[in-house]
Short mmCIF file of C-alpha atoms in Angstrom, two decimals:
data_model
loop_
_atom_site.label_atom_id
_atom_site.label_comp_id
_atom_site.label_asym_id
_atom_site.label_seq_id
_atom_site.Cartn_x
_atom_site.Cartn_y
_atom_site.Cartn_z
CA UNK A 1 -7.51 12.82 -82.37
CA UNK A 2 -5.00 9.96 -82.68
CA UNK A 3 -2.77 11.53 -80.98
CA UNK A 4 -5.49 12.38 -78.10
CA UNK A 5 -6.57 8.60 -77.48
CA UNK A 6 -2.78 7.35 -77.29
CA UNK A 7 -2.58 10.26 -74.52
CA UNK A 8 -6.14 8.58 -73.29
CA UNK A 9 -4.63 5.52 -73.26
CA UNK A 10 -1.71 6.22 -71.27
CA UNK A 11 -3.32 8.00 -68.80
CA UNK A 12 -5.63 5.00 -68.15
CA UNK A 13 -2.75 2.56 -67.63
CA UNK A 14 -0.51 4.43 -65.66
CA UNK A 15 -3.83 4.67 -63.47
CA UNK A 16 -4.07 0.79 -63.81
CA UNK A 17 -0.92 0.41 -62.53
CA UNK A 18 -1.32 2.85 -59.72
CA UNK A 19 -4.22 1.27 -58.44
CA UNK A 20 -2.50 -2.15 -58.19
CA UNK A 21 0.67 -0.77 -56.99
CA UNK A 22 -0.68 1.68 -54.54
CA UNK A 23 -1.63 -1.30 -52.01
CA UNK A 24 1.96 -2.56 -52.37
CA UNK A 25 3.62 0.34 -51.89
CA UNK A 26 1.37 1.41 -49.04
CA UNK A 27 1.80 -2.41 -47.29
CA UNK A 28 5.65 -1.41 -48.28
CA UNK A 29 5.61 1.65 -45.88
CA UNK A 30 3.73 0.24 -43.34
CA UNK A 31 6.32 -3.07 -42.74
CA UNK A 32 8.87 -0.29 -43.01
CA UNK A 33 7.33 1.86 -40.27
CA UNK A 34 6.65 -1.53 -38.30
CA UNK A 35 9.95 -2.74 -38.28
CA UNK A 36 10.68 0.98 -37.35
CA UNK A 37 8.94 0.75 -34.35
CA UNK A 38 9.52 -2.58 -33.78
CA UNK A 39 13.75 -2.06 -33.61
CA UNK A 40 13.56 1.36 -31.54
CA UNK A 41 11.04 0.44 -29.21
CA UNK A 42 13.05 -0.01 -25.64
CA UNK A 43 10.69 -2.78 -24.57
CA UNK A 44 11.36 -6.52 -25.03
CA UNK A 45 9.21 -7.33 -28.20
CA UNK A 46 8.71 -10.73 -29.73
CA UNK A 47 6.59 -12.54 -32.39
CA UNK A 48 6.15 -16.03 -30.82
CA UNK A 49 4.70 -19.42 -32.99
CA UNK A 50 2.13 -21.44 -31.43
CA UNK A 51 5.06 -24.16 -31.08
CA UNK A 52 7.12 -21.88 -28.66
CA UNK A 53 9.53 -20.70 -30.70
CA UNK A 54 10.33 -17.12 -30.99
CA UNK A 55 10.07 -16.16 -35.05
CA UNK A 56 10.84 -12.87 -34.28
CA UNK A 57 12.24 -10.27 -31.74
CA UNK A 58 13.92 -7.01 -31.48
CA UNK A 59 17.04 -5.64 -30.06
CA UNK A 60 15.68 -4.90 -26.50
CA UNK A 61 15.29 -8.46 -25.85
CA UNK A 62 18.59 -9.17 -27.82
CA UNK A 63 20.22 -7.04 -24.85
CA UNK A 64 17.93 -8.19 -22.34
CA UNK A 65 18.63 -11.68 -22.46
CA UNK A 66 22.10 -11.36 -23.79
CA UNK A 67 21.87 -13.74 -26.94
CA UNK A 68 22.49 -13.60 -30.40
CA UNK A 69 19.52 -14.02 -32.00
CA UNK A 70 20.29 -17.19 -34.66
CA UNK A 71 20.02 -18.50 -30.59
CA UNK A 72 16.91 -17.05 -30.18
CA UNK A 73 15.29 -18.23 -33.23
CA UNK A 74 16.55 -21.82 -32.65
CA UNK A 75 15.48 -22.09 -28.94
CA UNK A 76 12.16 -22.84 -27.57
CA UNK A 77 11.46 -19.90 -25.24
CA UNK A 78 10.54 -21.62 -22.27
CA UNK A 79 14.23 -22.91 -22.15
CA UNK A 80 14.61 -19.22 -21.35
CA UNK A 81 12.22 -19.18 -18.84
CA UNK A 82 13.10 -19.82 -14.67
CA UNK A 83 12.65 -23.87 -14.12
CA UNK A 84 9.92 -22.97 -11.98
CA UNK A 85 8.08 -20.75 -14.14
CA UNK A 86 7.88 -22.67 -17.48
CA UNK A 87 4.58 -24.86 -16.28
CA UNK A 88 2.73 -22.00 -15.47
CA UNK A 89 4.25 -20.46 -18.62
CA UNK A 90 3.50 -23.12 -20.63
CA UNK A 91 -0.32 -23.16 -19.21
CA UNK A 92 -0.25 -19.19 -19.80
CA UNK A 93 0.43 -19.84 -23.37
CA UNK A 94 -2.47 -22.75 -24.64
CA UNK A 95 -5.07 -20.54 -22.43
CA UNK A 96 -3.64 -17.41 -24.64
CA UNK A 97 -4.17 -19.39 -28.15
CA UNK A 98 -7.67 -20.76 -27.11
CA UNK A 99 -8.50 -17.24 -26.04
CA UNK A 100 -9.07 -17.91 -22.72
CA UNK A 101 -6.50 -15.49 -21.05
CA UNK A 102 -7.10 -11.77 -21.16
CA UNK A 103 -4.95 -10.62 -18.37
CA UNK A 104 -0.89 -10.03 -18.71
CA UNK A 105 1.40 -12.74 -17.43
CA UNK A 106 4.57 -12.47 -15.58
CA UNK A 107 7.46 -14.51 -15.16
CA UNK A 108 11.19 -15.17 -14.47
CA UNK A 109 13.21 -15.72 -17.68
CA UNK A 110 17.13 -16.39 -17.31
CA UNK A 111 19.87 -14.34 -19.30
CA UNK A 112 22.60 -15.93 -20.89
CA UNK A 113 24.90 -14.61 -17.98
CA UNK A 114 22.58 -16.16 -15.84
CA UNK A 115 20.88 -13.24 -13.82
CA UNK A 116 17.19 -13.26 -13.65
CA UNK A 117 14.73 -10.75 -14.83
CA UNK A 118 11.36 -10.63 -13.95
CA UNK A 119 9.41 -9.68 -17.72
CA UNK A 120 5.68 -8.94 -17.76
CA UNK A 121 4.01 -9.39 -20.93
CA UNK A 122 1.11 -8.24 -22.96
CA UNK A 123 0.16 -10.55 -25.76
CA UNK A 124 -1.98 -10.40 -29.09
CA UNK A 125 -2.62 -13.38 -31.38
CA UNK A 126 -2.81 -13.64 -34.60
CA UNK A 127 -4.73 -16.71 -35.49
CA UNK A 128 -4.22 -16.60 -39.30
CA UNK A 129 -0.28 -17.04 -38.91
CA UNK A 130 -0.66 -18.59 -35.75
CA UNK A 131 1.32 -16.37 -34.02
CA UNK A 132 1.93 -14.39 -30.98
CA UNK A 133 2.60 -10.43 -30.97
CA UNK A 134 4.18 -9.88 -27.35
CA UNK A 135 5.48 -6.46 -25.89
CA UNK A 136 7.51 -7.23 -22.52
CA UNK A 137 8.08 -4.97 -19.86
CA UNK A 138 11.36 -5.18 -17.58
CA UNK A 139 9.76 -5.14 -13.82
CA UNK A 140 12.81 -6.62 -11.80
CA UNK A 141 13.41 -3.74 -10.27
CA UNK A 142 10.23 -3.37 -9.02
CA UNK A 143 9.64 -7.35 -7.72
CA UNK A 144 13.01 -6.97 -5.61
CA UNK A 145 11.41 -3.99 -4.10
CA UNK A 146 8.16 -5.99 -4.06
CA UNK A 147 10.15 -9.34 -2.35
CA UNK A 148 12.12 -6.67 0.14
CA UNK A 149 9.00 -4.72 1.18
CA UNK A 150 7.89 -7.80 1.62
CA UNK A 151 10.70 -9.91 3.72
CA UNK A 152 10.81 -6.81 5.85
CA UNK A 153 6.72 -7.47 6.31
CA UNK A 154 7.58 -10.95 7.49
CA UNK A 155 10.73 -10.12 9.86
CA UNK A 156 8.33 -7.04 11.30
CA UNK A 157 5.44 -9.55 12.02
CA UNK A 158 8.21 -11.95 13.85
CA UNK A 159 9.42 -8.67 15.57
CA UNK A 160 5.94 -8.12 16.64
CA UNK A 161 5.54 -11.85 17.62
CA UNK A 162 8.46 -12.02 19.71
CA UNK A 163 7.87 -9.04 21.77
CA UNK A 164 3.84 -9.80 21.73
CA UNK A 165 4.01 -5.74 20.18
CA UNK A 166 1.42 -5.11 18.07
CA UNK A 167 -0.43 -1.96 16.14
CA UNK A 168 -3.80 -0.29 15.92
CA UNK A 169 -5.31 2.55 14.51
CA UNK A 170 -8.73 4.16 14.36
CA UNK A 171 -10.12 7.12 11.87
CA UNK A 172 -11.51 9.81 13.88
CA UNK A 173 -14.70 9.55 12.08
CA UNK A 174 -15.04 5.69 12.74
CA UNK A 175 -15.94 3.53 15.37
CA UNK A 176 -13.91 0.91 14.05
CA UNK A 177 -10.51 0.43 14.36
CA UNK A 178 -7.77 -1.30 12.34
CA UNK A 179 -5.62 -4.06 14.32
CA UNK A 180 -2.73 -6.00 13.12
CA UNK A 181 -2.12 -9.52 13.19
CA UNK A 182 -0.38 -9.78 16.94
CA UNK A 183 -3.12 -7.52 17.89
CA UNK A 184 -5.69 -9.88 17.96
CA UNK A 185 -3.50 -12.57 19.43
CA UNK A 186 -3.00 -10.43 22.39
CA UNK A 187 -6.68 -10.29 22.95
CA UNK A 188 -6.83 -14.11 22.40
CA UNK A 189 -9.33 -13.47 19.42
CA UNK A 190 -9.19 -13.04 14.88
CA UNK A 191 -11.01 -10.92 12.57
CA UNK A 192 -13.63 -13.50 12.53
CA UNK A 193 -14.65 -13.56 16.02
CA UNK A 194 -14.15 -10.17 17.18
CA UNK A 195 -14.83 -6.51 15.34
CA UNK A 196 -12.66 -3.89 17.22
CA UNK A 197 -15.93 -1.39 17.76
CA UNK A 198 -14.89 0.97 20.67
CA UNK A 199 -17.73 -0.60 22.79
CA UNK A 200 -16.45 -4.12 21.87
CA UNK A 201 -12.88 -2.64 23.02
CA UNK A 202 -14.50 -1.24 26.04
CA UNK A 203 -15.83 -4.37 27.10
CA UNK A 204 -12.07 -6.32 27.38
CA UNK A 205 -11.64 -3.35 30.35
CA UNK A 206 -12.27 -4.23 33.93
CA UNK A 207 -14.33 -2.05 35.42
CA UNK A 208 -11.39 -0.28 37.42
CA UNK A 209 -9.90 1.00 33.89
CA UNK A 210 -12.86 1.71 32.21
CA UNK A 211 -11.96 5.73 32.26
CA UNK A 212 -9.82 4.88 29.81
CA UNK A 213 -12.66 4.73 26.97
CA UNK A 214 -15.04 7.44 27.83
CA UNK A 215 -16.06 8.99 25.23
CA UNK A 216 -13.89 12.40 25.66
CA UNK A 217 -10.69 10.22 26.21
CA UNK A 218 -9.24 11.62 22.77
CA UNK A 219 -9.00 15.18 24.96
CA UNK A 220 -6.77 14.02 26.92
CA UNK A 221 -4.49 12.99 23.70
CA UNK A 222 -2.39 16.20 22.13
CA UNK A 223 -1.23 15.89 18.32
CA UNK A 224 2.44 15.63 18.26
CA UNK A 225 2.69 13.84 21.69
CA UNK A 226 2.06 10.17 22.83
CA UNK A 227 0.73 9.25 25.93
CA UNK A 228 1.82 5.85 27.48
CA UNK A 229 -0.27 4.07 29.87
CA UNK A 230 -0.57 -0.09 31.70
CA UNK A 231 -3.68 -1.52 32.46
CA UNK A 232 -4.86 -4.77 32.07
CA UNK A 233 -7.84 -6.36 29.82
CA UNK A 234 -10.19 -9.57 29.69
CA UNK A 235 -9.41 -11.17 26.75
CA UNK A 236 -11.85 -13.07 24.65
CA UNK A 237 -10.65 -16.58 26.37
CA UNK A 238 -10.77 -15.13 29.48
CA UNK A 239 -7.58 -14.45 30.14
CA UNK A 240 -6.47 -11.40 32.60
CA UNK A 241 -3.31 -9.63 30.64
CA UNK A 242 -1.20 -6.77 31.41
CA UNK A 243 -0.83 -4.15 28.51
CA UNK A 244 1.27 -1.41 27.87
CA UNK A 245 0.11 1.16 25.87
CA UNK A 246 1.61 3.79 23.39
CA UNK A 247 -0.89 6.23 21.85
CA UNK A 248 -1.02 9.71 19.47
CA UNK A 249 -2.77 11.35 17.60
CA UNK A 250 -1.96 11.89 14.00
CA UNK A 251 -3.42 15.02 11.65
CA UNK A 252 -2.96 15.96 8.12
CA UNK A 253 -1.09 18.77 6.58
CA UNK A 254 -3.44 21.48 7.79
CA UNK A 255 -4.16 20.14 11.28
CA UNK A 256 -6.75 18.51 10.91
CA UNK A 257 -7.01 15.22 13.68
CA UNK A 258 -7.87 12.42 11.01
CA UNK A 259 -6.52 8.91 13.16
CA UNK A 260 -5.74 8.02 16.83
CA UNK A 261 -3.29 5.08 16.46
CA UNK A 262 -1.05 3.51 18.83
CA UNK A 263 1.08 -0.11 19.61
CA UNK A 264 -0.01 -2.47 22.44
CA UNK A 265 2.48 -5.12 24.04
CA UNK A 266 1.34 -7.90 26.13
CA UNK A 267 3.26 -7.20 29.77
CA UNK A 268 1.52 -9.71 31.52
CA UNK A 269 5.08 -12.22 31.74
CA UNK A 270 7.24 -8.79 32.76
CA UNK A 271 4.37 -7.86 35.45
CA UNK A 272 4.73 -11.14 36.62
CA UNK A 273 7.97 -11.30 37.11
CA UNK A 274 8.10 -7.57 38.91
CA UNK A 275 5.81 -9.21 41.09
CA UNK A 276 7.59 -12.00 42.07
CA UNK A 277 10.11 -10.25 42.81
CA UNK A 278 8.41 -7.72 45.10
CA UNK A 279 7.21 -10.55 47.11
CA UNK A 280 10.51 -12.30 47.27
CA UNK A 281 12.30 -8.55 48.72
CA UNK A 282 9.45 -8.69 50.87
CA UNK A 283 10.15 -12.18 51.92
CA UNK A 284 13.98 -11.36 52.25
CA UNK A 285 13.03 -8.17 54.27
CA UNK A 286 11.09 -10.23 56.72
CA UNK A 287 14.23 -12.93 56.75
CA UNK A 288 16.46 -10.31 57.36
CA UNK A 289 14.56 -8.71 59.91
CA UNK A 290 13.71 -12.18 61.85
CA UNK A 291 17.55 -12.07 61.81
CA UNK A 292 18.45 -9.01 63.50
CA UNK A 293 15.59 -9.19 65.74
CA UNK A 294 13.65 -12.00 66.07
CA UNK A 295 16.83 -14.31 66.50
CA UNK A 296 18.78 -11.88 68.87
CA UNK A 297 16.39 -12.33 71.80
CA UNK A 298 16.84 -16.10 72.43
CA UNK A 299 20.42 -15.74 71.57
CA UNK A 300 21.13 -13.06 73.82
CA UNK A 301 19.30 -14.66 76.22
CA UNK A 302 21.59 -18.08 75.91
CA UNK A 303 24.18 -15.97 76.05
CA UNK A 304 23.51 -14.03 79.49
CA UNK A 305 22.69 -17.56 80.98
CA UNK A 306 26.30 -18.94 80.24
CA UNK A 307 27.66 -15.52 81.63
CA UNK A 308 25.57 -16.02 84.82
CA UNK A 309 26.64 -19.91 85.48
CA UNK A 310 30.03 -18.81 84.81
CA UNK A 311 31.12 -15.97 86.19
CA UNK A 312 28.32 -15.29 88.76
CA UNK A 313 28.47 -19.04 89.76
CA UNK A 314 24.76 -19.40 88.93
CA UNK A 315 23.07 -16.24 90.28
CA UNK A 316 21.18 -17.80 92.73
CA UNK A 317 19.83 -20.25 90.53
CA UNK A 318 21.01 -23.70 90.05
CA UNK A 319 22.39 -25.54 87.34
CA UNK A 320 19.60 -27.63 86.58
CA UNK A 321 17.55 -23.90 86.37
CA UNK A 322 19.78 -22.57 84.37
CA UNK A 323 20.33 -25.24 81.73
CA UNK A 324 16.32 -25.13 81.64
CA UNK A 325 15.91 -22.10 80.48
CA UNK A 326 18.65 -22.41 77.93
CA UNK A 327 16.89 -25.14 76.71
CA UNK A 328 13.80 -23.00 76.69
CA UNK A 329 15.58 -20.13 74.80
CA UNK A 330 17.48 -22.60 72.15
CA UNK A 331 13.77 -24.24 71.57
CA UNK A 332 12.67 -20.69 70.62
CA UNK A 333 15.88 -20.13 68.64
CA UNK A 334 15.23 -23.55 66.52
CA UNK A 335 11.68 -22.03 65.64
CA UNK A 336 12.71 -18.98 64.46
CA UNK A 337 15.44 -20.85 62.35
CA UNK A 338 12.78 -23.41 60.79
CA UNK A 339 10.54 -20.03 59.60
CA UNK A 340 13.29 -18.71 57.65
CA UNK A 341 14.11 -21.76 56.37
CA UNK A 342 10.54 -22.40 55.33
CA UNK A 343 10.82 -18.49 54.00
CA UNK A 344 14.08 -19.37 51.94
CA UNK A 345 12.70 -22.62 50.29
CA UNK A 346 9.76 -20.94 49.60
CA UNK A 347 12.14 -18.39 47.19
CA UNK A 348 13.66 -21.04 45.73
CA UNK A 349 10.70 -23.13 44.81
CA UNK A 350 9.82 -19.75 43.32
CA UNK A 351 12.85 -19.90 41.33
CA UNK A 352 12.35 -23.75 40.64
CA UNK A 353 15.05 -24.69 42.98
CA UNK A 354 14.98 -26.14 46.70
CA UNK A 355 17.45 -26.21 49.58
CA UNK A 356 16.20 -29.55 51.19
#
């Protein structure tokens, strides 16, 4: 028996122990697993304090930023932050602690080689240590794509702008369609004042170009091919314009027709221009046909008179006779010489230029 309660007794304090142990060890394992995690994981970790300094990070950031950590843990961590980040950073961070920010923040932060890295961050805190459990995620890569897709946006748009060329497209089972920015410029208009309905579109037409929006217009159009057309529209203002026109039609992967979308450049200037100078060939056409014609008859004329006084000592007609009707032919010559001088300063004006 005495041997059976000192057996008891064991028993019952080795189960003691265990039970006070057993949270230790298990806490034990758990910072072990923890720091496990917390050293393998590829993505930037850090345990921030509520006075901005980092109290903890792991060897992703170490490599990310390119410090040793004893610099880490001795700098506030919006010194590592882009200049022009750390307000909104700093903003980020009391909204975090008061528990007024729920969604992730991104910023710039600067390495010690001086490169910048774009870090998005997802942050827990822990109020009891005041503290800040942040997991970072390297997205520089995709901001530079981001800030190219972008700059190539902007020089498109100026493209567009500069060669009044803009885009449109329409689903086949809408009535709406989609224009860009120089679009609605073109038509003197914005997505405020004017919804691109195909009866709305219709109505810009004159009436001489209205076959161009009946309603079996997209027959005309095959898939694979664009059709180019010029006609002009009424634009919102008022305005007459010239257009030129590239359209197609575009179908999915089994042939389907899903969009009709095409570009649209304001021609008006270039129509202009051809204009002007159709009527200034036709102006030089007349000039030089005054010239060969029009001016040969008096000349000739002036001519055959001198020949007559001359050499056929008058003709039978005196020289007072004569002389009139060279004065008579040279007053006809003068006219014809003021028109094509009115005709010639009338192609410089034209040109902003003038001969007087």
């Amino acid at each position: 028996t005495s041997a059976s309660e000192i057996l008891s007794e064991k028993i019952n304090l080795l189960t003691d122990i265990s039970e006070k142990l057993g949270p230790l060890v298990k806490q034990k394992v758990t910072e072990e697993e923890y720091r496990n995690v917390f050293n393998i994981s590829s993505d930037p970790l850090c345990i921030v304090g509520f006075d901005g300094y980092i109290k903890k990070c792991n060897t992703a950031f170490d490599l990310l930023m390119g410090y040793q950590k004893p610099y880490l843990y001795t700098t506030a961590i919006f010194e590592l932050i882009y200049p022009d980040d750390q307000a909104r950073a700093a903003e980020a961070l009391s909204l975090l602690i008061s528990g007024q920010l729920t969604d992730r923040f991104s910023g710039r932060f600067l390495t010690a080689q001086g490169e910048v890295k774009w870090l998005q961050w997802s942050a827990t805190v822990a109020a009891e240590s005041k503290t800040i459990v942040a997991v970072g995620k390297d997205i520089t890569k995709q901001k530079l794509a981001e800030q190219a897709l972008q700059t190539a946006y902007e020089q498109l748009k100026t493209a567009q702008k500069i060669a009044k060329l803009g885009y449109w497209f329409r689903p086949i089972d809408s009535d709406i369609s989609e224009w860009s920015e120089e679009v609605y410029t073109i038509y003197d208009c914005s997505p405020d004042t004017f919804i691109p309905t195909t009866e709305n579109v219709k109505q810009t037409l004159p009436p001489k170009h209205g076959h161009l929006m009946e309603s079996n217009a997209l027959f005309h159009l095959e898939p694979g091919t664009t059709k180019s057309f010029e006609h002009e529209i009424i634009t919102l203002s008022g305005k007459l314009k010239w257009v030129h026109q590239e359209v197609r039609l575009v179908s999915d992967e089994q042939g389907n027709t899903v969009k009709i979308e095409g570009t649209i450049q304001d021609i008006t200037a270039s129509r202009q221009a051809m204009d002007q100078i159709k009527k200034q060939n036709d102006t030089l056409h007349e000039i030089a046909w005054m010239q060969s014609h029009i001016i040969r008859a008096p000349l000739t004329r002036i001519m055959s008179l001198i020949y007559l006084s001359r050499e056929l000592d008058g003709g039978g007609k005196s020289t007072p006779e004569i002389m009139d009707l060279i004065m008579d032919s040279a007053k006809e010559l003068d006219e014809v010489i003021a028109q094509i001088t009115v005709k010639t300063n009338l192609i410089h004006h034209e040109h902003g230029t003038d001969t007087t």
